[in-house]
Amino acid sequence: MRIVTVIGARPQFIKASMLSSHLSTKGIEETLIHTGQHFDRNMSDIFFSELGLQAPQILLDINGDTNTRQTARVMMALEGQLRQNRPSAILVYGDTNATLAGAMVGAQLNIPVIHVEAGLRSYDRRMPEEINRVLTDNLSSLLFCPTQTAVKNLEREGIQEGVHDVGDIMYDAVLHFAGLAKEESTILERLQFEEKKYILATVHRNFNTDDPARLKAILRAFKQCEETIVFPMHPRTKKMIAQFELNDYLQSRNMVLTEPLGYLDMIRLQAGAKVIVTDSGGVQKEAYFNGVPSVILRENTEWVELVELGWGKLVSNDSESIVKAIQSAQAGESKENPYGKGNTGISITDHIHAYLSNL
Ligand code: UDP
């Protein structure tokens, strides 16, 4: 049994680390192809070393470019690889260009596609990620949903076969690495932070970074906050702040800027934060897993349970609303975790094993 896994971006390295180890214990051989979307030390290498993920066997080195061109280039490169060395299935994670490219090439070559994090919908087609999700789900044979909401979303689109609610693999990761992060990360000491006395912010979605008015409103809100804000800057965000000449907003007494952080530092910072402000899919959930309220810098979210339970609050793009939301953020309901029990990696592995055994 051999599968090819296609990954290319930071959150995919984290998700893959939670599944790869289980696959090998079940005798499923995995070839890891890294598309190269995130390629430098901070965005890629550190995750492989910290999370114990095997180095990719194949590195495609495809980054930059428009979404269409990046997807097409990955497709062309993948087609060559998969024709040469045909696996039993191709596995993709989430909603990036690598996800869609993997699914398209798999489907064209009649290789079954396995989608981890299937069924999520923001119902906002302005997001390139939403387009990638819808198309990938339509091309997949095995669809691993993180929530019941995701299962229902697929049902509404007529997709029922091969669908499994297995919980969220990122919850596995937080449970697995929280203890290690507490032991090994020195980020709070390095920044001289006290628990619950700072806010953690991340921003990288294109609708926030590529719109100067919106980006400015977010940075203005950060500047207006009384609390210290630690802001690990995504390379795209850093580039756009410079391009729109918004650097002055970063020169504020309460702003602590860092490079993108490794996962252990990030989990440690999340656990100690008073509030987390983010447009990241992964980070808004990790806030909840860590019992920290979040302010979500978006009009909608595919992780609707966070808003329903009151842990996440969606905010529009004016500075005043953002500041108000940060100041009034509080814990939500403590009902049963809608993202499963933290055994998603094992559950997915069992399903894949059963599926491949029957091919
Ligand atoms: N993350 C990290 N360092 C950072 C920012 C994020 O390790 O400086 C982690 C974060 O904890 C989460 C994942 O990266 O596990 C989320 O990735 P990202 O926000 O890039 O993508 P999204 O989840 O929005 O697709």
Coordinates of C-alpha atoms and ligand atoms in Angstrom, one line a residue:
M1 CA 0.0 0.0 0.0
R2 CA 1.6 3.3 -1.1
I3 CA 0.1 6.7 -1.1
V4 CA 1.4 10.1 -2.2
T5 CA 0.8 13.1 0.1
V6 CA 1.0 16.6 -1.4
I7 CA 1.7 19.4 1.0
G8 CA 3.1 22.9 0.5
A9 CA 2.0 25.3 3.3
R10 CA 2.6 25.7 7.0
P11 CA -0.7 24.4 8.3
Q12 CA -0.3 21.3 6.1
F13 CA 3.0 20.4 7.7
I14 CA 1.3 20.5 11.1
K15 CA -1.6 18.3 9.9
A16 CA 0.7 15.9 8.1
S17 CA 2.8 15.4 11.2
M18 CA -0.2 14.1 13.0
L19 CA -1.1 11.5 10.4
S20 CA 2.2 10.3 8.9
S21 CA 3.4 8.6 12.0
H22 CA 0.1 6.5 12.2
L23 CA 0.2 5.6 8.5
S24 CA 3.5 4.0 8.8
T25 CA 2.5 1.9 11.8
K26 CA -0.3 0.4 9.7
G27 CA 2.1 -0.5 6.9
I28 CA 1.0 2.3 4.6
E29 CA 4.0 3.6 2.8
E30 CA 3.9 7.4 2.2
T31 CA 5.8 9.5 -0.4
L32 CA 5.7 13.1 0.7
I33 CA 5.8 15.7 -2.1
H34 CA 6.4 19.3 -0.9
T35 CA 5.2 21.8 -3.6
G36 CA 7.5 24.6 -2.2
Q37 CA 4.7 27.2 -1.6
H38 CA 6.2 27.9 1.8
F39 CA 9.9 27.3 1.5
D40 CA 12.0 29.2 4.0
R41 CA 13.2 28.3 7.4
N42 CA 10.5 30.1 9.4
M43 CA 7.6 28.9 7.2
S44 CA 8.8 25.4 6.4
D45 CA 12.0 23.8 7.7
I46 CA 11.3 24.5 11.4
F47 CA 8.0 22.6 11.2
F48 CA 9.7 19.5 9.8
S49 CA 12.3 19.5 12.6
E50 CA 10.0 20.5 15.5
L51 CA 7.2 18.1 14.6
G52 CA 9.3 15.1 13.6
L53 CA 7.9 15.0 10.1
Q54 CA 9.9 13.0 7.6
A55 CA 11.8 15.2 5.1
P56 CA 9.9 15.3 1.8
Q57 CA 11.1 12.8 -0.8
I58 CA 10.3 15.3 -3.6
L59 CA 10.5 19.0 -3.5
L60 CA 8.9 20.9 -6.4
D61 CA 10.1 24.4 -5.6
I62 CA 6.9 26.2 -6.9
N63 CA 6.1 29.4 -5.2
G64 CA 5.0 33.0 -5.9
D65 CA 2.8 33.6 -8.9
T66 CA -1.0 34.0 -9.2
N67 CA -3.3 31.3 -7.8
T68 CA -4.1 30.0 -11.2
R69 CA -0.5 29.8 -12.4
Q70 CA 0.7 28.3 -9.1
T71 CA -2.0 25.6 -9.3
A72 CA -1.3 24.9 -12.9
R73 CA 2.5 24.6 -12.3
V74 CA 2.0 22.2 -9.4
M75 CA -0.4 20.2 -11.6
M76 CA 2.1 19.8 -14.4
A77 CA 4.9 18.8 -12.0
L78 CA 2.7 16.4 -10.1
E79 CA 1.4 14.7 -13.3
G80 CA 5.0 13.8 -14.2
Q81 CA 5.7 12.4 -10.8
L82 CA 2.5 10.4 -10.5
R83 CA 2.8 8.9 -14.0
Q84 CA 6.3 7.8 -13.2
N85 CA 5.4 6.3 -9.9
R86 CA 1.7 5.5 -9.6
P87 CA 0.4 5.3 -6.0
S88 CA -2.7 3.6 -4.7
A89 CA -4.1 7.0 -3.6
I90 CA -3.2 10.6 -3.4
L91 CA -3.8 12.4 -0.1
V92 CA -4.3 16.2 0.2
Y93 CA -5.0 18.5 3.2
G94 CA -7.2 21.6 3.6
D95 CA -7.7 24.2 0.9
T96 CA -4.5 25.5 -0.7
N97 CA -3.4 25.4 -4.3
A98 CA -1.5 22.3 -3.6
T99 CA -4.7 20.7 -2.3
L100 CA -6.6 21.4 -5.5
A101 CA -3.7 20.6 -7.8
G102 CA -3.2 17.2 -6.1
A103 CA -7.0 16.4 -6.4
M104 CA -7.1 17.5 -10.1
V105 CA -4.2 15.4 -11.1
G106 CA -5.3 12.4 -9.1
A107 CA -8.8 12.5 -10.6
Q108 CA -7.4 12.9 -14.2
L109 CA -5.1 9.9 -13.7
N110 CA -7.9 7.8 -12.0
I111 CA -6.0 7.7 -8.8
P112 CA -8.4 7.9 -5.8
V113 CA -8.2 11.2 -3.9
I114 CA -8.3 11.4 -0.1
H115 CA -9.2 14.8 1.3
V116 CA -8.4 15.6 5.0
E117 CA -10.5 18.6 6.2
A118 CA -13.3 18.0 3.8
G119 CA -16.7 19.7 3.8
L120 CA -15.7 23.1 5.2
R121 CA -17.5 26.0 3.6
S122 CA -17.4 29.8 4.2
Y123 CA -19.9 30.2 1.3
D124 CA -17.7 33.1 0.2
R125 CA -16.4 32.5 -3.3
R126 CA -14.2 35.6 -3.1
M127 CA -11.8 33.4 -1.0
P128 CA -9.5 31.3 -3.2
E129 CA -9.5 28.7 -0.4
E130 CA -13.3 28.3 -0.8
I131 CA -13.0 27.5 -4.5
N132 CA -10.2 25.0 -3.7
R133 CA -12.4 23.3 -1.1
V134 CA -15.5 22.9 -3.3
L135 CA -13.6 21.5 -6.2
T136 CA -11.4 19.2 -4.1
D137 CA -14.4 17.7 -2.3
N138 CA -16.1 17.0 -5.7
L139 CA -13.0 15.1 -6.9
S140 CA -12.4 13.0 -3.7
S141 CA -13.2 9.4 -3.0
L142 CA -12.5 9.5 0.8
L143 CA -13.6 12.7 2.6
F144 CA -12.5 13.2 6.2
C145 CA -14.7 15.9 7.8
P146 CA -13.7 17.6 11.0
T147 CA -17.2 18.3 12.2
Q148 CA -20.8 17.3 11.7
T149 CA -21.4 20.7 10.1
A150 CA -18.9 19.7 7.4
V151 CA -20.7 16.4 6.8
K152 CA -24.0 18.3 6.4
N153 CA -22.4 20.8 4.0
L154 CA -21.3 17.9 1.8
E155 CA -24.8 16.2 2.1
R156 CA -26.4 19.4 0.7
E157 CA -24.0 19.2 -2.3
G158 CA -25.0 15.6 -2.9
I159 CA -21.7 14.2 -1.6
Q160 CA -22.3 11.3 0.8
E161 CA -20.2 8.4 -0.3
G162 CA -16.8 8.0 1.4
V163 CA -17.6 10.7 3.9
H164 CA -16.5 10.2 7.5
D165 CA -16.7 12.6 10.5
V166 CA -13.3 12.0 12.2
G167 CA -12.8 15.2 14.2
D168 CA -10.2 17.8 13.6
I169 CA -6.6 16.7 13.1
M170 CA -5.3 20.1 14.4
Y171 CA -6.9 19.2 17.8
D172 CA -4.6 16.1 17.8
A173 CA -1.7 18.4 17.2
V174 CA -2.5 20.8 20.1
L175 CA -3.1 18.0 22.5
H176 CA 0.1 16.3 21.4
F177 CA 2.4 19.3 21.5
A178 CA 0.9 21.4 24.3
G179 CA 3.1 19.7 27.0
L180 CA 6.2 19.9 24.9
A181 CA 5.6 23.6 24.1
K182 CA 5.3 24.3 27.8
E183 CA 8.6 22.5 28.6
E184 CA 10.6 23.6 25.6
S185 CA 9.4 27.0 24.4
T186 CA 11.1 30.0 26.0
I187 CA 9.0 32.6 24.1
L188 CA 7.3 34.1 27.1
E189 CA 10.7 34.6 28.8
R190 CA 12.3 35.9 25.6
L191 CA 9.6 38.5 25.2
Q192 CA 9.3 39.1 28.9
F193 CA 5.6 38.5 28.8
E194 CA 3.3 37.6 31.7
E195 CA 0.5 35.1 31.2
K196 CA -2.9 36.7 30.3
K197 CA -1.4 40.2 29.9
Y198 CA -0.9 40.3 26.2
I199 CA -2.8 39.8 22.9
L200 CA -1.6 37.6 20.1
A201 CA -2.4 38.7 16.5
T202 CA -2.0 37.0 13.1
V203 CA -3.1 38.4 9.8
H204 CA -2.5 36.9 6.3
R205 CA -5.7 36.3 4.4
N206 CA -5.6 38.1 1.0
F207 CA -8.8 40.2 1.7
N208 CA -7.1 41.7 4.7
T209 CA -3.6 42.1 3.4
D210 CA -4.3 43.2 -0.2
D211 CA -6.8 45.9 0.6
P212 CA -5.0 48.9 1.9
A213 CA -8.0 50.4 3.7
R214 CA -8.7 47.1 5.5
L215 CA -5.1 46.5 6.4
K216 CA -4.8 50.0 7.7
A217 CA -7.9 49.7 9.8
I218 CA -6.5 46.5 11.4
L219 CA -3.2 48.0 12.2
R220 CA -4.9 51.2 13.6
A221 CA -7.0 49.0 15.9
F222 CA -3.9 47.2 17.1
K223 CA -2.2 50.6 17.8
Q224 CA -5.3 51.8 19.7
C225 CA -5.4 48.8 22.1
E226 CA -4.1 49.3 25.6
E227 CA -2.6 45.9 25.9
T228 CA 0.6 44.7 24.5
I229 CA 0.1 43.0 21.1
V230 CA 2.5 40.4 19.8
F231 CA 2.3 40.2 16.0
P232 CA 4.2 37.4 14.3
M233 CA 4.1 38.7 10.7
H234 CA 3.4 36.5 7.8
P235 CA 5.7 37.3 4.8
R236 CA 2.8 38.4 2.7
T237 CA 1.6 40.8 5.4
K238 CA 5.0 42.2 5.9
K239 CA 5.4 42.8 2.2
M240 CA 2.0 44.5 1.8
I241 CA 2.5 46.7 4.9
A242 CA 5.7 48.0 3.2
Q243 CA 4.0 48.3 -0.2
F244 CA 1.1 50.4 1.2
E245 CA 3.5 52.4 3.3
L246 CA 1.8 51.5 6.6
N247 CA 5.0 50.8 8.5
D248 CA 4.3 53.8 10.8
Y249 CA 1.4 51.9 12.4
L250 CA 3.9 49.3 13.6
Q251 CA 5.9 51.9 15.5
S252 CA 3.8 51.8 18.6
R253 CA 4.6 51.3 22.2
N254 CA 2.3 48.3 22.6
M255 CA 3.4 46.4 19.4
V256 CA 5.9 43.6 19.6
L257 CA 6.8 42.3 16.1
T258 CA 8.3 39.0 15.4
E259 CA 9.1 36.8 12.4
P260 CA 6.8 33.9 11.8
L261 CA 7.2 31.5 14.8
G262 CA 7.8 27.8 15.1
Y263 CA 4.8 25.7 16.2
L264 CA 6.0 25.2 19.8
D265 CA 6.5 28.9 20.4
M266 CA 3.1 29.6 18.8
I267 CA 1.2 27.1 20.9
R268 CA 2.9 28.5 24.0
L269 CA 2.0 32.1 23.1
Q270 CA -1.6 31.0 22.4
A271 CA -2.0 29.3 25.7
G272 CA -0.8 32.3 27.6
A273 CA -2.7 35.0 25.6
K274 CA -5.6 37.0 27.0
V275 CA -7.3 37.3 23.6
I276 CA -6.2 36.1 20.1
V277 CA -7.0 38.2 17.1
T278 CA -6.7 36.4 13.8
D279 CA -7.9 35.7 10.3
S280 CA -6.3 32.3 10.3
G281 CA -8.4 29.2 10.1
G282 CA -6.1 27.2 12.3
V283 CA -5.4 29.9 14.8
Q284 CA -9.0 30.7 15.6
K285 CA -9.5 27.0 16.5
E286 CA -6.3 26.8 18.5
A287 CA -7.5 29.7 20.5
Y288 CA -10.6 27.7 21.5
F289 CA -8.5 24.5 22.1
N290 CA -6.4 26.6 24.5
G291 CA -9.5 28.2 26.2
V292 CA -8.7 31.7 24.9
P293 CA -11.4 33.9 23.3
S294 CA -10.8 35.0 19.7
V295 CA -11.6 38.0 17.5
I296 CA -11.9 36.8 14.0
L297 CA -10.9 39.4 11.4
R298 CA -13.4 38.1 8.8
E299 CA -17.0 38.5 7.7
N300 CA -17.6 34.7 7.9
T301 CA -15.9 31.6 9.0
E302 CA -16.0 27.9 7.9
W303 CA -15.5 27.1 11.6
V304 CA -19.0 28.2 12.5
E305 CA -19.0 26.3 15.8
L306 CA -16.6 28.8 17.4
V307 CA -19.0 31.6 16.8
E308 CA -22.1 29.5 17.8
L309 CA -20.4 28.6 21.1
G310 CA -19.4 32.3 21.7
W311 CA -15.6 31.6 21.7
G312 CA -15.0 33.5 18.4
K313 CA -16.4 36.8 17.4
L314 CA -16.4 37.9 13.7
V315 CA -15.7 41.6 13.2
S316 CA -16.0 43.9 10.3
N317 CA -13.2 46.1 9.0
D318 CA -13.4 49.3 11.0
S319 CA -10.9 50.0 13.7
E320 CA -13.5 50.9 16.3
S321 CA -15.3 47.5 16.0
I322 CA -12.1 45.6 16.2
V323 CA -10.9 47.4 19.4
K324 CA -14.4 47.0 20.9
A325 CA -14.4 43.3 20.1
I326 CA -10.9 42.8 21.6
Q327 CA -11.9 44.7 24.8
S328 CA -15.2 42.8 25.3
A329 CA -13.9 39.3 24.3
Q330 CA -14.7 36.7 26.8
A331 CA -14.9 32.9 27.2
G332 CA -17.7 31.1 25.4
E333 CA -19.8 28.1 26.4
S334 CA -18.1 25.0 27.7
K335 CA -20.2 22.4 25.9
E336 CA -18.8 19.3 24.3
N337 CA -15.9 20.0 21.9
P338 CA -17.4 19.9 18.4
Y339 CA -14.0 19.1 16.9
G340 CA -13.8 15.5 18.2
K341 CA -11.6 13.8 20.8
G342 CA -8.1 14.2 19.5
N343 CA -7.8 10.8 17.9
T344 CA -8.4 12.0 14.3
G345 CA -5.0 10.7 13.0
I346 CA -5.7 7.1 14.2
S347 CA -9.3 7.2 12.9
I348 CA -8.2 8.5 9.4
T349 CA -5.5 5.8 9.2
D350 CA -8.0 3.0 10.0
H351 CA -10.4 4.3 7.3
I352 CA -7.6 4.6 4.7
H353 CA -6.3 1.2 5.5
A354 CA -9.7 -0.4 5.1
Y355 CA -10.3 1.5 1.8
L356 CA -6.9 0.6 0.3
S357 CA -7.4 -3.1 1.4
N358 CA -10.6 -3.2 -0.7
L359 CA -9.2 -1.6 -3.9
Ligands
UDP1 N1 1.5 29.2 13.1 C1 2.8 29.0 13.5 N2 3.6 30.2 13.6 C2 3.1 31.4 13.2 C3 1.7 31.5 12.8 C4 1.0 30.3 12.7 O1 3.2 28.0 13.9 O2 3.8 32.4 13.3 C5 0.7 27.9 13.1 C6 -0.6 28.0 13.8 O3 -0.4 27.8 15.2 C7 -1.5 27.1 13.1 C8 -1.1 27.1 11.7 O4 0.2 27.7 11.7 O5 -1.3 25.8 13.6 C9 -2.0 28.0 10.9 O6 -1.5 28.3 9.7 P1 -1.9 29.6 8.9 O7 -2.5 30.6 9.8 O8 -0.7 30.0 8.1 O9 -3.0 29.1 7.9 P2 -4.6 28.8 8.0 O10 -4.8 27.9 9.2 O11 -5.3 30.1 8.0 O12 -4.8 28.1 6.7

